[in-house]
């Protein structure tokens, strides 16, 4: 094999390739321009239009669009009634926002370990983590595979817990034939540029019942209501509105809604391309003894957000750090998803200790995320495969 770029050899690619990036076309730009020329930059007609569209895509009865995926998690836990002293069970193998949402409400995140096969939260670990204080479970559709929703719903239903599905990775995924968004009690989405569809920053919560949908809408807009049937005072005055609860300003603008509607026109094509790239990676790495494949969650027909390469460190002379740095030098800008949430100094300061979730900690030592996004060309995909083979070949035992 050629000399590694990290040792002074020629990199596989001349130009760096990132692990993810947005796909914006002329239709997206036209949609945003139209919104900018319209009467409403926010609180206009594009927001409900987006929400109806999200309902159609997810099969949920109600979609409430918010400012970002973190706001969606915060709003979902609020609407689920989570408050001070409560516990919320979640996975450490996620972006910190999944756990932070509990902290915003004065609740305590409790970390349940992942399944060592598919790397999503393990229902048996969730069951063991339930206490009388548990109020909700936040399951994350890690890499785009739905969490094991049926076993999780069984656990939650039997105990009166809310199941919140953090579907930041999994728009378009189906579980037992049903689109993600209509299965759990609350499903949250993120529309950050690395995610499947984007509007810069954006998020949404989907629910099937109207009462939580109303709570979500109130929370998105300061806890303020103008609904005549709910007002306590004002004597019918036209200007009157009431803040009846403490909410936030988590609104999504009409500019963003316009972009997202246009992006959703491409969801199907994005999904096909993402999964096509994943298949090419899987096929290319199937014969490499240094790679441990991700297992599949039963019932999940996944649209992949991440391709996580898990290294069998026993069969390598290098650790993940060296492999990562070597790929970087080849101009493959990989990433790591995720540092276990409770490793962060903030969480350590709250008293969480390493060792809590051994399967997640072991996985973390072995993983890196390869580039995966629809705008990648086949040549880009081939470069990534070549670089992985070059680097793993070099460090193979
Ligand atoms: C991206 C992401 C979030 C946060 O979404 P933002 O829109 O960036 O706030 C939450 N959870 C997971 C699993 C994510 O990947």
Short mmCIF file of N, CA, C and O in Angstrom, two decimals, residues 108-160:
data_model
loop_
_atom_site.label_atom_id
_atom_site.label_comp_id
_atom_site.label_asym_id
_atom_site.label_seq_id
_atom_site.Cartn_x
_atom_site.Cartn_y
_atom_site.Cartn_z
N UNK A 108 -33.65 15.09 36.51
CA UNK A 108 -32.33 14.49 36.48
C UNK A 108 -32.25 13.43 35.38
O UNK A 108 -33.05 12.49 35.37
N UNK A 109 -31.28 13.58 34.45
CA UNK A 109 -31.10 12.52 33.47
C UNK A 109 -30.51 11.27 34.14
O UNK A 109 -29.62 11.38 34.98
N UNK A 110 -31.03 10.11 33.77
CA UNK A 110 -30.51 8.83 34.25
C UNK A 110 -30.08 8.07 33.00
O UNK A 110 -30.87 7.90 32.07
N UNK A 111 -28.81 7.65 32.96
CA UNK A 111 -28.31 7.03 31.74
C UNK A 111 -28.46 5.52 31.78
O UNK A 111 -28.03 4.86 32.73
N UNK A 112 -29.11 4.98 30.74
CA UNK A 112 -29.26 3.53 30.59
C UNK A 112 -28.34 3.12 29.45
O UNK A 112 -28.23 3.82 28.43
N UNK A 113 -27.71 1.97 29.60
CA UNK A 113 -26.69 1.55 28.63
C UNK A 113 -27.32 1.16 27.29
O UNK A 113 -28.52 0.92 27.19
N UNK A 114 -26.44 1.08 26.28
CA UNK A 114 -26.88 0.71 24.93
C UNK A 114 -26.82 -0.80 24.75
O UNK A 114 -26.17 -1.51 25.53
N UNK A 115 -27.48 -1.26 23.71
CA UNK A 115 -27.39 -2.65 23.29
C UNK A 115 -26.05 -2.80 22.55
O UNK A 115 -25.76 -1.99 21.67
N UNK A 116 -25.24 -3.79 22.88
CA UNK A 116 -23.92 -3.89 22.24
C UNK A 116 -24.00 -4.25 20.76
O UNK A 116 -23.04 -4.07 20.03
N UNK A 117 -25.15 -4.73 20.29
CA UNK A 117 -25.30 -5.12 18.89
C UNK A 117 -25.68 -3.95 17.99
O UNK A 117 -24.97 -3.63 17.04
N UNK A 118 -26.80 -3.28 18.31
CA UNK A 118 -27.25 -2.20 17.42
C UNK A 118 -26.92 -0.80 17.95
O UNK A 118 -27.14 0.18 17.25
N UNK A 119 -26.48 -0.70 19.18
CA UNK A 119 -25.93 0.55 19.74
C UNK A 119 -27.00 1.56 20.13
O UNK A 119 -26.68 2.67 20.55
N UNK A 120 -28.28 1.19 20.00
CA UNK A 120 -29.35 2.04 20.53
C UNK A 120 -29.59 1.65 21.98
O UNK A 120 -29.11 0.62 22.45
N UNK A 121 -30.38 2.46 22.68
CA UNK A 121 -30.64 2.20 24.10
C UNK A 121 -31.24 0.79 24.26
O UNK A 121 -32.00 0.32 23.41
N UNK A 122 -30.85 0.13 25.34
CA UNK A 122 -31.27 -1.25 25.59
C UNK A 122 -32.52 -1.23 26.48
O UNK A 122 -32.47 -0.72 27.60
N UNK A 123 -33.63 -1.77 26.01
CA UNK A 123 -34.87 -1.75 26.81
C UNK A 123 -34.70 -2.38 28.19
O UNK A 123 -35.28 -1.90 29.16
N UNK A 124 -33.90 -3.46 28.29
CA UNK A 124 -33.72 -4.08 29.62
C UNK A 124 -32.99 -3.12 30.56
O UNK A 124 -33.29 -3.06 31.75
N UNK A 125 -32.04 -2.36 30.03
CA UNK A 125 -31.33 -1.38 30.86
C UNK A 125 -32.29 -0.26 31.28
O UNK A 125 -32.20 0.25 32.41
N UNK A 126 -33.20 0.10 30.39
CA UNK A 126 -34.20 1.13 30.73
C UNK A 126 -35.06 0.62 31.88
O UNK A 126 -35.29 1.32 32.87
N UNK A 127 -35.51 -0.63 31.74
CA UNK A 127 -36.38 -1.22 32.76
C UNK A 127 -35.69 -1.20 34.13
O UNK A 127 -36.31 -0.86 35.14
N UNK A 128 -34.40 -1.54 34.13
CA UNK A 128 -33.65 -1.56 35.39
C UNK A 128 -33.48 -0.16 35.98
O UNK A 128 -33.30 0.00 37.18
N UNK A 129 -33.52 0.88 35.12
CA UNK A 129 -33.26 2.24 35.59
C UNK A 129 -34.51 2.94 36.11
O UNK A 129 -34.42 4.02 36.69
N UNK A 130 -35.68 2.32 35.91
CA UNK A 130 -36.93 2.96 36.34
C UNK A 130 -37.00 3.01 37.87
O UNK A 130 -36.66 2.05 38.55
N UNK A 131 -37.40 4.18 38.39
CA UNK A 131 -37.64 4.32 39.83
C UNK A 131 -39.00 5.02 39.99
O UNK A 131 -39.58 5.45 38.98
N UNK A 132 -39.48 5.18 41.22
CA UNK A 132 -40.76 5.90 41.38
C UNK A 132 -40.70 7.35 40.88
O UNK A 132 -41.73 7.97 40.64
N UNK A 133 -39.49 7.89 40.73
CA UNK A 133 -39.38 9.28 40.24
C UNK A 133 -39.36 9.39 38.71
O UNK A 133 -39.41 10.49 38.17
N UNK A 134 -39.22 8.28 38.02
CA UNK A 134 -39.10 8.33 36.56
C UNK A 134 -40.38 8.88 35.94
O UNK A 134 -41.49 8.47 36.31
N UNK A 135 -40.20 9.82 35.01
CA UNK A 135 -41.36 10.44 34.37
C UNK A 135 -41.38 10.17 32.87
O UNK A 135 -42.44 10.12 32.26
N UNK A 136 -40.19 10.05 32.28
CA UNK A 136 -40.14 9.90 30.82
C UNK A 136 -38.88 9.15 30.42
O UNK A 136 -37.91 9.07 31.19
N UNK A 137 -38.90 8.63 29.20
CA UNK A 137 -37.73 8.00 28.59
C UNK A 137 -37.47 8.77 27.29
O UNK A 137 -38.39 8.99 26.50
N UNK A 138 -36.22 9.21 27.11
CA UNK A 138 -35.83 9.82 25.83
C UNK A 138 -34.96 8.81 25.09
O UNK A 138 -33.81 8.56 25.47
N UNK A 139 -35.54 8.17 24.08
CA UNK A 139 -34.80 7.21 23.27
C UNK A 139 -34.30 7.92 22.03
O UNK A 139 -35.02 8.73 21.45
N UNK A 140 -33.09 7.63 21.63
CA UNK A 140 -32.49 8.31 20.47
C UNK A 140 -32.36 7.31 19.32
O UNK A 140 -31.89 6.18 19.51
N UNK A 141 -32.79 7.73 18.14
CA UNK A 141 -32.67 6.86 16.96
C UNK A 141 -31.25 7.00 16.40
O UNK A 141 -31.04 7.60 15.34
N UNK A 142 -30.30 6.44 17.11
CA UNK A 142 -28.88 6.62 16.81
C UNK A 142 -28.53 6.14 15.40
O UNK A 142 -28.84 4.99 15.05
N UNK A 143 -27.89 6.98 14.65
CA UNK A 143 -27.45 6.77 13.25
C UNK A 143 -28.62 6.76 12.25
O UNK A 143 -28.38 6.72 11.04
N UNK A 144 -29.86 6.78 12.73
CA UNK A 144 -31.01 6.74 11.83
C UNK A 144 -31.86 5.49 12.02
O UNK A 144 -32.96 5.40 11.48
N UNK A 145 -31.34 4.51 12.77
CA UNK A 145 -32.15 3.34 13.10
C UNK A 145 -33.11 3.71 14.21
O UNK A 145 -32.69 4.29 15.22
N UNK A 146 -34.38 3.37 14.04
CA UNK A 146 -35.33 3.61 15.12
C UNK A 146 -34.86 2.87 16.37
O UNK A 146 -34.32 1.77 16.28
N UNK A 147 -35.06 3.48 17.52
CA UNK A 147 -34.81 2.78 18.79
C UNK A 147 -35.80 1.60 18.87
O UNK A 147 -36.79 1.58 18.14
N UNK A 148 -35.53 0.62 19.72
CA UNK A 148 -36.48 -0.50 19.84
C UNK A 148 -37.79 -0.02 20.48
O UNK A 148 -38.02 -0.18 21.67
N UNK A 149 -38.63 0.59 19.66
CA UNK A 149 -39.79 1.33 20.18
C UNK A 149 -40.84 0.45 20.82
O UNK A 149 -41.45 0.83 21.82
N UNK A 150 -41.05 -0.73 20.24
CA UNK A 150 -42.12 -1.58 20.78
C UNK A 150 -41.80 -2.01 22.22
O UNK A 150 -42.61 -1.80 23.12
N UNK A 151 -40.60 -2.58 22.45
CA UNK A 151 -40.27 -2.91 23.85
C UNK A 151 -40.25 -1.68 24.76
O UNK A 151 -40.68 -1.77 25.92
N UNK A 152 -39.83 -0.55 24.25
CA UNK A 152 -39.80 0.66 25.08
C UNK A 152 -41.22 1.13 25.40
O UNK A 152 -41.50 1.53 26.54
N UNK A 153 -42.11 1.05 24.41
CA UNK A 153 -43.49 1.46 24.66
C UNK A 153 -44.14 0.53 25.68
O UNK A 153 -44.90 0.98 26.54
N UNK A 154 -43.81 -0.77 25.61
CA UNK A 154 -44.35 -1.71 26.60
C UNK A 154 -43.94 -1.30 28.01
O UNK A 154 -44.76 -1.30 28.93
N UNK A 155 -42.66 -0.94 28.16
CA UNK A 155 -42.16 -0.54 29.47
C UNK A 155 -42.84 0.75 29.92
O UNK A 155 -43.29 0.88 31.07
N UNK A 156 -42.96 1.71 29.02
CA UNK A 156 -43.52 3.02 29.38
C UNK A 156 -45.01 2.93 29.67
O UNK A 156 -45.49 3.48 30.66
N UNK A 157 -45.75 2.23 28.82
CA UNK A 157 -47.21 2.14 28.99
C UNK A 157 -47.56 1.51 30.33
O UNK A 157 -48.46 1.98 31.03
N UNK A 158 -46.82 0.46 30.69
CA UNK A 158 -47.11 -0.24 31.93
C UNK A 158 -46.85 0.61 33.17
O UNK A 158 -47.37 0.31 34.25
N UNK A 159 -46.08 1.66 33.03
CA UNK A 159 -45.66 2.44 34.19
C UNK A 159 -46.09 3.90 34.14
O UNK A 159 -45.67 4.71 34.98
N UNK A 160 -46.86 4.26 33.13
CA UNK A 160 -47.32 5.65 33.02
C UNK A 160 -46.22 6.62 32.65
O UNK A 160 -46.28 7.81 33.00
#
